mmCIF file of C-alpha atoms in Angstrom:
data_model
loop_
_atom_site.group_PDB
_atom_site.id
_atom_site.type_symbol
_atom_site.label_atom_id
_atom_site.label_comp_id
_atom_site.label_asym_id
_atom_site.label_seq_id
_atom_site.Cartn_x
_atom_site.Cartn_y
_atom_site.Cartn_z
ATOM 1 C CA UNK A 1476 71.901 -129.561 22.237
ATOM 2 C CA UNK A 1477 69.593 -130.998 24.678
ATOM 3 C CA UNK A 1478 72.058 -130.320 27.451
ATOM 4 C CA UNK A 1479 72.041 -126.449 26.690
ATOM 5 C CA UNK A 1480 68.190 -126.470 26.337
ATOM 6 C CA UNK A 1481 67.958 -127.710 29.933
ATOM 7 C CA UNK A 1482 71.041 -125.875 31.575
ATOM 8 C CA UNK A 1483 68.995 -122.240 29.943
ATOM 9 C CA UNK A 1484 65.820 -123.553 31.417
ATOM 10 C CA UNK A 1485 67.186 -124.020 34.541
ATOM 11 C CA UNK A 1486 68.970 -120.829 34.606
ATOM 12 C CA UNK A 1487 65.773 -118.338 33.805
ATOM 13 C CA UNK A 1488 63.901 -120.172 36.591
ATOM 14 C CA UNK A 1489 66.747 -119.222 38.838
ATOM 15 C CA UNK A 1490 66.475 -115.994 37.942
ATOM 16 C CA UNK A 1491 62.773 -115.699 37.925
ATOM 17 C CA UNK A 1492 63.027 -116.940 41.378
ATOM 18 C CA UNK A 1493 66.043 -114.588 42.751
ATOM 19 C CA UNK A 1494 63.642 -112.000 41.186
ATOM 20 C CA UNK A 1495 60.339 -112.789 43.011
ATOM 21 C CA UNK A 1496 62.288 -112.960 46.319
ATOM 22 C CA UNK A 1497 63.599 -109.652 45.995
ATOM 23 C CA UNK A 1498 59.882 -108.245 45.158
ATOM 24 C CA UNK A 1499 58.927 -109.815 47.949
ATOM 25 C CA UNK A 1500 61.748 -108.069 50.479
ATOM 26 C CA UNK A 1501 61.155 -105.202 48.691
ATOM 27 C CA UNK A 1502 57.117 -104.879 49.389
ATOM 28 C CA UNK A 1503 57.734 -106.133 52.852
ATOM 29 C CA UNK A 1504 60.484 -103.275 53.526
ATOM 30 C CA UNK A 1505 57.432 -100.705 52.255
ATOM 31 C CA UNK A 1506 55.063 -102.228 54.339
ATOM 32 C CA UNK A 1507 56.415 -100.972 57.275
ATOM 33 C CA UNK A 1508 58.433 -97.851 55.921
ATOM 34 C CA UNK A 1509 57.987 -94.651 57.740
ATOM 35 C CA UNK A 1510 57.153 -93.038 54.155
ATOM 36 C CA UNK A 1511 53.851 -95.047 53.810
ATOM 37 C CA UNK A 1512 53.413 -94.590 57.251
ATOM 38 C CA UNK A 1513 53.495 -91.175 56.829
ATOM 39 C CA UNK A 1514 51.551 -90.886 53.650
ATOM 40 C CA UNK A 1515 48.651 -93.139 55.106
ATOM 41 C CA UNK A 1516 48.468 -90.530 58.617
ATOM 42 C CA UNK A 1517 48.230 -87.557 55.320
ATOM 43 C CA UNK A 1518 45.229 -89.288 54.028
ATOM 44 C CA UNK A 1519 43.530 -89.989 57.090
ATOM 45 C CA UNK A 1520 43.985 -86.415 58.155
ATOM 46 C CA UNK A 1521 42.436 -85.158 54.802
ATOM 47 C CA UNK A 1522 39.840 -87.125 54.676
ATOM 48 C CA UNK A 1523 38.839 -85.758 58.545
ATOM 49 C CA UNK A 1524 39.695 -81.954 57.170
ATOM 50 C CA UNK A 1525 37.087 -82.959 54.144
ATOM 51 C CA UNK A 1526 34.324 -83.131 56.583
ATOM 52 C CA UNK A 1527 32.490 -79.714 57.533
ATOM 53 C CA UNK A 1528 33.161 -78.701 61.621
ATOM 54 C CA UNK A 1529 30.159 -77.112 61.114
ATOM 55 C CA UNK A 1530 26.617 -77.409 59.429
ATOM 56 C CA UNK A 1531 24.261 -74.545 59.363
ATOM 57 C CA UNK A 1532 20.322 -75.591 59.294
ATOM 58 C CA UNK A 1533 18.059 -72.865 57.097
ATOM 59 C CA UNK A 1534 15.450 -72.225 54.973
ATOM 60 C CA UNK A 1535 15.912 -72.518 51.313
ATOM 61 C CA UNK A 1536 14.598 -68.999 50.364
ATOM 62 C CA UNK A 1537 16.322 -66.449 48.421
ATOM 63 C CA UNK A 1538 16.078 -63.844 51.653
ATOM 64 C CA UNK A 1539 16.660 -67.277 54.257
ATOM 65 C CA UNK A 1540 20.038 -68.047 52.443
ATOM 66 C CA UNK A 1541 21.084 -64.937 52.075
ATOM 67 C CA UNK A 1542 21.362 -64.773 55.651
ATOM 68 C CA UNK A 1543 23.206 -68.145 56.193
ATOM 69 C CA UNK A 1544 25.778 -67.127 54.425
ATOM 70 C CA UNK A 1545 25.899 -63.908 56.011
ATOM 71 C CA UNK A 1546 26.306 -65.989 59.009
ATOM 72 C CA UNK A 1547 28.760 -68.134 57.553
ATOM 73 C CA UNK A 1548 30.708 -64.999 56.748
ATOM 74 C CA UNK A 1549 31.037 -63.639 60.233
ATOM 75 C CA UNK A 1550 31.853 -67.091 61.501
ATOM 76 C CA UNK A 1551 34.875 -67.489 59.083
ATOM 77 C CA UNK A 1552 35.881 -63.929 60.110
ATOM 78 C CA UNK A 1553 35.672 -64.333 63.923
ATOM 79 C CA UNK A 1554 36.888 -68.020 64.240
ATOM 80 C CA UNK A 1555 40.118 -68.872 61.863
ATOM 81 C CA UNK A 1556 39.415 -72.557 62.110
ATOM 82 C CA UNK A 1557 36.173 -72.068 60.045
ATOM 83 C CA UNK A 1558 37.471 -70.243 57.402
ATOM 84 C CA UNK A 1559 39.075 -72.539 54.801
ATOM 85 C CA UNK A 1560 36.535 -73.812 52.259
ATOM 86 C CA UNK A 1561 34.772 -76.636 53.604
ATOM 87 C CA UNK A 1562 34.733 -75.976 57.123
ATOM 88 C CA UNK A 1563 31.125 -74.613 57.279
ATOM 89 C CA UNK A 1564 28.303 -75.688 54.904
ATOM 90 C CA UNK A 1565 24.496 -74.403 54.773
ATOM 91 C CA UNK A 1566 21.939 -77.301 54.605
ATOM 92 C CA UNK A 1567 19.027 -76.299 52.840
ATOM 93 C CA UNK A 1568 15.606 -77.770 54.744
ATOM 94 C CA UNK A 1569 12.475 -77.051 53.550
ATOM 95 C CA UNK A 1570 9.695 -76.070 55.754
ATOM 96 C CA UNK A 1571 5.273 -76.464 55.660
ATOM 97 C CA UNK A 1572 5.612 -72.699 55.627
ATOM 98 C CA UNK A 1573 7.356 -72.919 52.521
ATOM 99 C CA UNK A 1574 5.676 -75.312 50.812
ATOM 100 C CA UNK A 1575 2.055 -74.286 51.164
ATOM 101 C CA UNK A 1576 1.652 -70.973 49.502
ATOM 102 C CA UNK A 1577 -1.767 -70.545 48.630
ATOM 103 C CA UNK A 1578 -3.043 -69.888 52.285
ATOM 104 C CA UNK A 1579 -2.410 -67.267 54.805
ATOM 105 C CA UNK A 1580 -0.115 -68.039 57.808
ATOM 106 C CA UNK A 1581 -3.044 -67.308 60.235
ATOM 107 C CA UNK A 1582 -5.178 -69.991 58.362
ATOM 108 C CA UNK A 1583 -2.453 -73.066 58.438
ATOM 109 C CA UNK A 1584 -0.932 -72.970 61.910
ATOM 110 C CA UNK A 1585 1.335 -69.594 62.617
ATOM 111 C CA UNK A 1586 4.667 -68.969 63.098
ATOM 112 C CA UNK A 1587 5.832 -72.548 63.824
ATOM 113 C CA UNK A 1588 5.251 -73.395 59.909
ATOM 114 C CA UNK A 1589 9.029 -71.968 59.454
ATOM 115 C CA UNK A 1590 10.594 -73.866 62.054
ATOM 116 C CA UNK A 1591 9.400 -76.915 62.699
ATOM 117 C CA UNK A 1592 11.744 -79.165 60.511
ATOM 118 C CA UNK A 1593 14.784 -77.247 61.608
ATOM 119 C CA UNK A 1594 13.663 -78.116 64.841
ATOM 120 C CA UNK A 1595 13.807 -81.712 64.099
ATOM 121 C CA UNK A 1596 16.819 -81.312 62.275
ATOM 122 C CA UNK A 1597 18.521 -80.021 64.981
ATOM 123 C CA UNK A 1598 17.338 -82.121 67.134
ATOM 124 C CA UNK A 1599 18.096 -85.265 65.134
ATOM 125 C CA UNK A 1600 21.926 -83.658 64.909
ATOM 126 C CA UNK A 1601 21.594 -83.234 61.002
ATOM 127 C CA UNK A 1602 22.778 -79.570 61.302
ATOM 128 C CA UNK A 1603 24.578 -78.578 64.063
ATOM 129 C CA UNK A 1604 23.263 -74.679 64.297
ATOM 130 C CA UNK A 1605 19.994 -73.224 62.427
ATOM 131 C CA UNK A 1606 19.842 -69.535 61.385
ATOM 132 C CA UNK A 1607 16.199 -67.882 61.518
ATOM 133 C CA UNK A 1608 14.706 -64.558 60.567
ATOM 134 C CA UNK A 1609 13.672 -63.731 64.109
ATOM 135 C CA UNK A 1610 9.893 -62.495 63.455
ATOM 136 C CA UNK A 1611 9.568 -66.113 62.302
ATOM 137 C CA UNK A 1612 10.447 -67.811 65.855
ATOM 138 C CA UNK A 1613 7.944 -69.151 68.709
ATOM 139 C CA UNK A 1614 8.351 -67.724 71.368
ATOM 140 C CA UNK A 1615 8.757 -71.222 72.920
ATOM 141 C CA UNK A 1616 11.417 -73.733 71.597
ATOM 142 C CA UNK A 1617 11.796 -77.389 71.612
ATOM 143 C CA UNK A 1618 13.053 -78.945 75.087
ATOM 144 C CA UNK A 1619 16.922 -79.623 73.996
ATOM 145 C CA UNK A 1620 17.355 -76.288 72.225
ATOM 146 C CA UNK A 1621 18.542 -72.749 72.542
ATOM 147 C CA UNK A 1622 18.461 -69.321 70.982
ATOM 148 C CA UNK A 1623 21.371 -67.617 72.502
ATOM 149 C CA UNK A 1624 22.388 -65.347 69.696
ATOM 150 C CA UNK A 1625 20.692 -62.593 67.539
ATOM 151 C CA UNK A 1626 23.372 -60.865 64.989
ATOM 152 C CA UNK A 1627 23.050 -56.823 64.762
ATOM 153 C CA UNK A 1628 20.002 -55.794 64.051
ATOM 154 C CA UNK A 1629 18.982 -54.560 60.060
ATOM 155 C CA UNK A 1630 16.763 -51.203 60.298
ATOM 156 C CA UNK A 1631 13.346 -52.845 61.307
ATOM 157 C CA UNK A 1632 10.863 -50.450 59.396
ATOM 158 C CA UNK A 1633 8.328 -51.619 56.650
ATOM 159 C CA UNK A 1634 8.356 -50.565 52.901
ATOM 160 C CA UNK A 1635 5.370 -50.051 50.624
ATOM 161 C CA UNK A 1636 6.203 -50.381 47.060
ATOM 162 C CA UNK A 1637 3.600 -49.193 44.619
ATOM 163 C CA UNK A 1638 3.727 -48.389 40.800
ATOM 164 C CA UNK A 1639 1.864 -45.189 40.991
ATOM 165 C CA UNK A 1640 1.535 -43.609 45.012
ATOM 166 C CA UNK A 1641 3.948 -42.951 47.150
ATOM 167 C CA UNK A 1642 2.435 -44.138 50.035
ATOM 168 C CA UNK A 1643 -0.613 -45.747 51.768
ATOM 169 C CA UNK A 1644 -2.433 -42.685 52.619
ATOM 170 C CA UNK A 1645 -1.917 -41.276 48.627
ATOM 171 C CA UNK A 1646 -3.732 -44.752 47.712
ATOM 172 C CA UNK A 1647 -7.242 -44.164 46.152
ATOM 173 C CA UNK A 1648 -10.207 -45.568 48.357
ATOM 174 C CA UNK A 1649 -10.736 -49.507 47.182
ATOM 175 C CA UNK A 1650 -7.166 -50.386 46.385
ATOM 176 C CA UNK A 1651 -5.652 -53.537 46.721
ATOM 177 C CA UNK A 1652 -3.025 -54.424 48.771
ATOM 178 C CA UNK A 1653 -0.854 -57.670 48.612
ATOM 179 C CA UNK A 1654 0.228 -58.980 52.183
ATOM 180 C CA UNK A 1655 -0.136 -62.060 54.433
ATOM 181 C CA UNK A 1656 0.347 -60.150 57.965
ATOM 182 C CA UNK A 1657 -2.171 -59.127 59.674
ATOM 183 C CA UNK A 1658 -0.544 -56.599 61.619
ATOM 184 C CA UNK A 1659 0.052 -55.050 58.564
ATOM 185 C CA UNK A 1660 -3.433 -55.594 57.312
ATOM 186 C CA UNK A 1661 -4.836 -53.891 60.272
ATOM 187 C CA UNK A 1662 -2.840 -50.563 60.264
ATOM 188 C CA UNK A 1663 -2.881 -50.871 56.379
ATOM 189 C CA UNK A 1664 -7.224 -50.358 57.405
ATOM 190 C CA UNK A 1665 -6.715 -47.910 60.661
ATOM 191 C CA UNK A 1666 -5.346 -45.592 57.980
ATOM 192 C CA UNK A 1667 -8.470 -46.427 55.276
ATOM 193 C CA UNK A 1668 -11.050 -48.968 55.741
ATOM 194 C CA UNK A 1669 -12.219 -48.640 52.304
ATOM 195 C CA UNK A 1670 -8.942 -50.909 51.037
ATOM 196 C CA UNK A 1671 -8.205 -54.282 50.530
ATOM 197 C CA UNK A 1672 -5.817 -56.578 51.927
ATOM 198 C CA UNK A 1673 -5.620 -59.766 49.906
ATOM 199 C CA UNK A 1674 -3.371 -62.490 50.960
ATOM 200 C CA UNK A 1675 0.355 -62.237 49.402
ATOM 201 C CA UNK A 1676 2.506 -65.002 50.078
ATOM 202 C CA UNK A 1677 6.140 -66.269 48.354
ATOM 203 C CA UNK A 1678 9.681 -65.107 48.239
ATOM 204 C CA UNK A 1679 10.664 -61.059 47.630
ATOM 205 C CA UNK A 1680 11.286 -61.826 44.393
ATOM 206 C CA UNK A 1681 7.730 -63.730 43.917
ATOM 207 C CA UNK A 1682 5.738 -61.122 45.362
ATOM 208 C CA UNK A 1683 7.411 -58.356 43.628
ATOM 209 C CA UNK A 1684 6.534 -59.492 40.215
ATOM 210 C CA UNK A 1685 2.895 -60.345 41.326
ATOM 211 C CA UNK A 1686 2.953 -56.517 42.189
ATOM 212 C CA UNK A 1687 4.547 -56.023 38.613
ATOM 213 C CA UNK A 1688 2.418 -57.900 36.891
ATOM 214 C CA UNK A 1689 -0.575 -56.079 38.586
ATOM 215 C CA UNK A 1690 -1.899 -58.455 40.687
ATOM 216 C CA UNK A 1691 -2.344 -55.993 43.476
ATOM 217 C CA UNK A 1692 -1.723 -52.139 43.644
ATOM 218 C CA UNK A 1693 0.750 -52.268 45.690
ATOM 219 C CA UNK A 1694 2.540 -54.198 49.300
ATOM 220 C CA UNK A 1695 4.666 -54.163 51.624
ATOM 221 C CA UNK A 1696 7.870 -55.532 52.410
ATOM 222 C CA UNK A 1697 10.465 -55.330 54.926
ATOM 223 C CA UNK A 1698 13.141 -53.323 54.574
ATOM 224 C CA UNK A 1699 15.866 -55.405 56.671
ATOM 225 C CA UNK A 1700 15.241 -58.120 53.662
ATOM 226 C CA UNK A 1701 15.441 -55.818 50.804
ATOM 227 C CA UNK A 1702 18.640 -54.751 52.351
ATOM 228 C CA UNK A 1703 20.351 -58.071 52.612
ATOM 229 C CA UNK A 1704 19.134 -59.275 49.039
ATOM 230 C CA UNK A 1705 20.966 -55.781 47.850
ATOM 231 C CA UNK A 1706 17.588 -54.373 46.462
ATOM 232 C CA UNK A 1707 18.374 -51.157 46.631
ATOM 233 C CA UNK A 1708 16.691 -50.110 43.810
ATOM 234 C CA UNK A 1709 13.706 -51.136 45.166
ATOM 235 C CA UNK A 1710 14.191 -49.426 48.604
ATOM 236 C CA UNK A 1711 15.245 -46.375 46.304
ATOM 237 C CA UNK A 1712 11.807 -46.008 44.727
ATOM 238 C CA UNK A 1713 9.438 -46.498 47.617
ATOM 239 C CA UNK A 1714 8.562 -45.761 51.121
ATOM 240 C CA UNK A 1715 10.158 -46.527 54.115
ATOM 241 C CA UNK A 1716 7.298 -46.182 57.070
ATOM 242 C CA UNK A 1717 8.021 -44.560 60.020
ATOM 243 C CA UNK A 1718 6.888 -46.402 63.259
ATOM 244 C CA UNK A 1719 4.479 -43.875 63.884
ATOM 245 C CA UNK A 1720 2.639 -45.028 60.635
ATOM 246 C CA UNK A 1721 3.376 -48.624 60.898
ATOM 247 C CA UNK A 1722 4.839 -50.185 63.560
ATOM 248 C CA UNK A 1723 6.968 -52.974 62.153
ATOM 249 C CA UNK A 1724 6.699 -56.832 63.449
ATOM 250 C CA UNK A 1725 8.392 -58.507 66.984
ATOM 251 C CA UNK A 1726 12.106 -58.911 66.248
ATOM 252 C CA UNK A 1727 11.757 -57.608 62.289
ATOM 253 C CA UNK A 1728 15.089 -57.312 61.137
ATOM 254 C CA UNK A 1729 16.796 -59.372 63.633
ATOM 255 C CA UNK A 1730 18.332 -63.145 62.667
ATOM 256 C CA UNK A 1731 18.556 -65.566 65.267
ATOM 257 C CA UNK A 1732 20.595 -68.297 65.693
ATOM 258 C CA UNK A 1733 19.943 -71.829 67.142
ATOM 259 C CA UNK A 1734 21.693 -74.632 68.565
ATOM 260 C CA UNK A 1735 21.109 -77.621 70.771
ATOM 261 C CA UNK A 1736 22.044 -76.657 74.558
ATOM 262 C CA UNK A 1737 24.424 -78.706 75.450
ATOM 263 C CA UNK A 1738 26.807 -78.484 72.479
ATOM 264 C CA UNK A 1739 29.447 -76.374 74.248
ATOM 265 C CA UNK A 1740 31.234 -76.080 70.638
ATOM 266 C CA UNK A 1741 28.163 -73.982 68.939
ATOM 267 C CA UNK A 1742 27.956 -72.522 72.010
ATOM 268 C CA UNK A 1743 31.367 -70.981 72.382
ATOM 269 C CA UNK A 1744 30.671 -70.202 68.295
ATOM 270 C CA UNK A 1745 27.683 -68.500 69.113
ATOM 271 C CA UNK A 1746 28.573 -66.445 71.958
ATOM 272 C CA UNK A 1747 31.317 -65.071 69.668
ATOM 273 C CA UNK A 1748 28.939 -63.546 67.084
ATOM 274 C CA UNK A 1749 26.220 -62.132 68.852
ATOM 275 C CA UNK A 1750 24.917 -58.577 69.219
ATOM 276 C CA UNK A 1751 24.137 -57.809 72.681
ATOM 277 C CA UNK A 1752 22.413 -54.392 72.046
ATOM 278 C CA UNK A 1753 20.021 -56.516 69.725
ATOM 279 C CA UNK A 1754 19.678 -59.403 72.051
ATOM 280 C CA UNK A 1755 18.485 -56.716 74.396
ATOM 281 C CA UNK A 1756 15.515 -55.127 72.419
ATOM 282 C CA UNK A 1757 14.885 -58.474 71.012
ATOM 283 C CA UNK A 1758 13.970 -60.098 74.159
ATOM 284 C CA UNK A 1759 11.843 -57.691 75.299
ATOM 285 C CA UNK A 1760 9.559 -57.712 72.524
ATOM 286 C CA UNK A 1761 9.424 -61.547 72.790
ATOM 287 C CA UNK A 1762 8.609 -60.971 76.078
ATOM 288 C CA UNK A 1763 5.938 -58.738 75.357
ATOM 289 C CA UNK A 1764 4.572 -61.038 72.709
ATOM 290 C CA UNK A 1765 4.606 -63.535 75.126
ATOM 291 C CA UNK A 1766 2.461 -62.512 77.422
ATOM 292 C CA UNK A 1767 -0.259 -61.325 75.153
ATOM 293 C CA UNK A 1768 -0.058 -65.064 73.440
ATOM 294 C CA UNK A 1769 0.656 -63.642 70.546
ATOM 295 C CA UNK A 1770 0.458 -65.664 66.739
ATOM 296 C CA UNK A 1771 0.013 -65.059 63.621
ATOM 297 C CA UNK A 1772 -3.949 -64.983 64.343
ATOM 298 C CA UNK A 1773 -3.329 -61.446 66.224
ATOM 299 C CA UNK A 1774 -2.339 -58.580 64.963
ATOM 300 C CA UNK A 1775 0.458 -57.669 67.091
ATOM 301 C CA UNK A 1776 3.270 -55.464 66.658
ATOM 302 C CA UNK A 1777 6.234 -54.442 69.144
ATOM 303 C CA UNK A 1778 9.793 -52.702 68.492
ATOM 304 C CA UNK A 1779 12.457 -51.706 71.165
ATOM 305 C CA UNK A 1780 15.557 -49.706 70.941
ATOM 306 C CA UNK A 1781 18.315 -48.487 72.918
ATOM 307 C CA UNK A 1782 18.324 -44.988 73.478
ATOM 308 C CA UNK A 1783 21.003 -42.783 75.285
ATOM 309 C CA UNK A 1784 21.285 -45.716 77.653
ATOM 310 C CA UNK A 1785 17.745 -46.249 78.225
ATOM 311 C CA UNK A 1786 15.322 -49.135 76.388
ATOM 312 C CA UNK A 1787 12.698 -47.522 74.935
ATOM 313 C CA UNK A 1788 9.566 -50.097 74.000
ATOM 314 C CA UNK A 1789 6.273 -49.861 71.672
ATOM 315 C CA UNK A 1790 3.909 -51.947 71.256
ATOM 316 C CA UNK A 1791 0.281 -52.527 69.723
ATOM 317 C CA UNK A 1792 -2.281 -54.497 69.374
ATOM 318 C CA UNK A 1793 -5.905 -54.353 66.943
ATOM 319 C CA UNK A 1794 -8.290 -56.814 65.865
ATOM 320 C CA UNK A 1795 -7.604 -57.565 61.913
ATOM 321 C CA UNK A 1796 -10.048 -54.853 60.880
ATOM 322 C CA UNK A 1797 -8.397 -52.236 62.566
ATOM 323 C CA UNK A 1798 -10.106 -51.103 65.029
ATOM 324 C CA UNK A 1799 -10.314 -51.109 68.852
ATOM 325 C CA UNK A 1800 -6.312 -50.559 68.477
ATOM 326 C CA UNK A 1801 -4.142 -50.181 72.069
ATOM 327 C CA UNK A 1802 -1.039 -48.538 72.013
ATOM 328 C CA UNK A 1803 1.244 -48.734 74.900
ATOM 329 C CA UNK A 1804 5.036 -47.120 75.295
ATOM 330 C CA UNK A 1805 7.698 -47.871 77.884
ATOM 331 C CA UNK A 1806 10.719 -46.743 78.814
ATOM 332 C CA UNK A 1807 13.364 -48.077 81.540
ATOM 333 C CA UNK A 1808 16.418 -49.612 82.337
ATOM 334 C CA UNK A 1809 18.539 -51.741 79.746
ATOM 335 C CA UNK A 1810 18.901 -54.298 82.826
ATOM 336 C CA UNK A 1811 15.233 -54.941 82.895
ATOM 337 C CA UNK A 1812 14.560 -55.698 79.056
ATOM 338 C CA UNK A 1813 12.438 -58.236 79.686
ATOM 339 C CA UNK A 1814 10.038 -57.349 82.566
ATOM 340 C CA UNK A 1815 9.216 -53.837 80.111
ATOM 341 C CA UNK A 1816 7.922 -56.396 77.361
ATOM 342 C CA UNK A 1817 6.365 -57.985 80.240
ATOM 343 C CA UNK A 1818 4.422 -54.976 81.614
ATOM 344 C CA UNK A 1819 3.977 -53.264 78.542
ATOM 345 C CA UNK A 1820 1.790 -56.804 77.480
ATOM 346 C CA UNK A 1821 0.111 -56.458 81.242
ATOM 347 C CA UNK A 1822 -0.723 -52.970 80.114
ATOM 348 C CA UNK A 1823 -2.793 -53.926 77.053
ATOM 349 C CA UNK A 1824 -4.341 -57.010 78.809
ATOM 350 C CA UNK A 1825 -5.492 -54.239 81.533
ATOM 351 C CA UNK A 1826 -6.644 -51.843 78.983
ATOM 352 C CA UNK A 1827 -8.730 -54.533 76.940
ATOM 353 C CA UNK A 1828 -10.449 -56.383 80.118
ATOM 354 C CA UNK A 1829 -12.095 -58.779 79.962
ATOM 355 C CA UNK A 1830 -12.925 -58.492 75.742
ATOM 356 C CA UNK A 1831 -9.038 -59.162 75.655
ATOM 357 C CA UNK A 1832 -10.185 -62.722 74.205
ATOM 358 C CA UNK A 1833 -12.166 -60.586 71.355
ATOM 359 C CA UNK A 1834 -8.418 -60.007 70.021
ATOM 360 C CA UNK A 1835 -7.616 -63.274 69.933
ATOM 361 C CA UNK A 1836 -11.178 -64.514 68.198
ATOM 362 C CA UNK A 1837 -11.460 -61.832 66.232
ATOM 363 C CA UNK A 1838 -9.156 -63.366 63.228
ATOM 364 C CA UNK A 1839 -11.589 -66.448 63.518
ATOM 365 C CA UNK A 1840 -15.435 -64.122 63.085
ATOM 366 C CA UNK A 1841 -13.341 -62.109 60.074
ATOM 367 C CA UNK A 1842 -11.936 -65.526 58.234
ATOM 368 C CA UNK A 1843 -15.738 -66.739 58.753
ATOM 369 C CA UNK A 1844 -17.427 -63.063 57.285
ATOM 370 C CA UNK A 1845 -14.642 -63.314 54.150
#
């Protein structure tokens, strides 16, 4: 009996052992199989397909992200490699602008509030390409960046949305009006002195229910934003301003798109989407802002459009009361977009003399007399 015990020992650790081995051959074979091989090239190349080829830099706004994903859109459409889910994501960055709402823009710094941190983060290669509402945009950038593409243009008028009058002329003497921009506070006063412009700042949506709630009597909006949030029922039961009346903001309506300029990739993206006949008027109403110096302490305003092959170019500018306005026009050449801005600023700086710096204190003796 004690024979058989040891013999069936001896045989189940021969077996044990023959087993073991042939694990052993067997995970070696794997090892270098081409099916692993293959399987571990799969997984690398998904995990490189999970990351984004692109990141878009932008505002976190209702309006602001409506617009990156507009951009997003057109991207996917016009480039096939950034179509699949994935391959382009919108980084939300939030901006001073944003963030301090109880102020007007002229009182905490101008235009730069809005882009400043998607400067950096461009800079810093967090995002690879920002997207911009155009009338928010320096007309300087950061050394290491570039604006080289607006898309087409939204209609660039302004829209005043009141309860009871139809527009700012039918608005009784005293009314309140809700809006941070001074250009529009100053033709809002050209038409009536006796009304008041009170500082209005937030999202559409925020400043519309301020209006509903009757904070104010009524403001104004633009209608290129209206438009891309699909408020038509909004745009449906106001005004839209001719120029004439109110002539709308530098580059209203107009999204820009920035990228760092020497990333050939964004570049080639870029190039792809943009809108030359916008590019055109928008650059010479830069211009134009340009040389007056122009921030959100002046009230400035400036639209050109291509007409039967020619640019044709307005442009204003009034101290925040409304008067001592100076209108200029211009038409020329497409070719020469920019000089027109150019001379059309010369033109005002001609006209004013030397009380051109009265324009640009005047926001500072009307803050003080508040």
């Amino acid at each position: 009996i004690t024979v058989n015990k040891y013999q069936s020992i001896s045989t189940m650790s021969s077996t044990i052992l023959v087993t073991l081995c042939l694990l052993l051959i067997i995970s070696s074979v794997y090892s270098f199989s081409p099916i692993k091989h293959n399987r571990n090239v799969i997984n690398s190349f998904s995990l490189r397909m999970s990351e984004p080829l692109l990141t878009i830099g932008t505002r976190g706004s209702p309006l602001a992200l409506a617009q990156a994903y507009e951009t997003k859109r057109l991207l996917g459409l016009k480039f096939p490699e950034l179509s699949p889910e994935g391959a382009v994501v919108i980084q939300k960055i939030m901006t001073k602008g944003d963030s301090i709402l109880n102020q007007a823009l002229s009182e905490i710094g101008g235009k730069g509030l809005f882009t400043k941190e998607l400067d950096n983060a461009l800079l810093d290669n967090s995002v690879d390409i920002c997207v911009h509402s155009m009338k928010d945009v320096p007309t300087w950038l950061p050394d290491g960046t570039i604006l080289p593409c607006n898309l087409e243009r939204e209609e660039t008028n302004d829209v005043f949305i009141c309860k009871k009058y139809n527009s700012v002329k039918q608005l009784p003497d005293g009314s309140v009006i809700g809006s941070a921009s001074l250009r529009r506070q100053a033709q809002i006063l050209a038409i009536n002195p006796t009304l008041k412009v009170v500082n209005f700042r937030g999202n559409v949506q925020t400043r519309l229910k301020k209006l509903e709630n009757g904070v104010v009597d009524a403001t104004m909006l633009a209608l290129a934003g209206l438009k891309r949030l699909n408020m038509n029922e909004v745009i449906e039961t106001s005004q839209i301003i001719p120029w004439d009346e109110i002539l709308p903001a530098v580059s209203q309506g107009a999204i820009g798109i920035q990228c760092r300029s020497n990333d050939e990739r964004a570049l080639k993206y870029l190039a792809g989407l943009n809108h030359v006949n916008t590019k055109i008027a928008v650059d010479c109403e830069r211009a134009f802002l340009e040389t007056l110096d122009g921030n959100c302490r002046t009230p400035i305003a400036g639209q050109a459009k291509i007409v039967d092959g020619k640019l044709h170019f307005s442009g204003l500018i009034s101290k925040p009361d409304g008067t001592d306005m100076i209108r200029v026009t211009r038409v020329g050449e497409i070719i020469d977009a920019i000089q027109i801005g150019r001379d059309a600023g010369q033109e005002i700086k001609t006209i004013a003399g030397p009380k051109f710096i009265e324009y640009q204190e005047a926001f500072v003796v009307a803050n003080a007399e508040a």
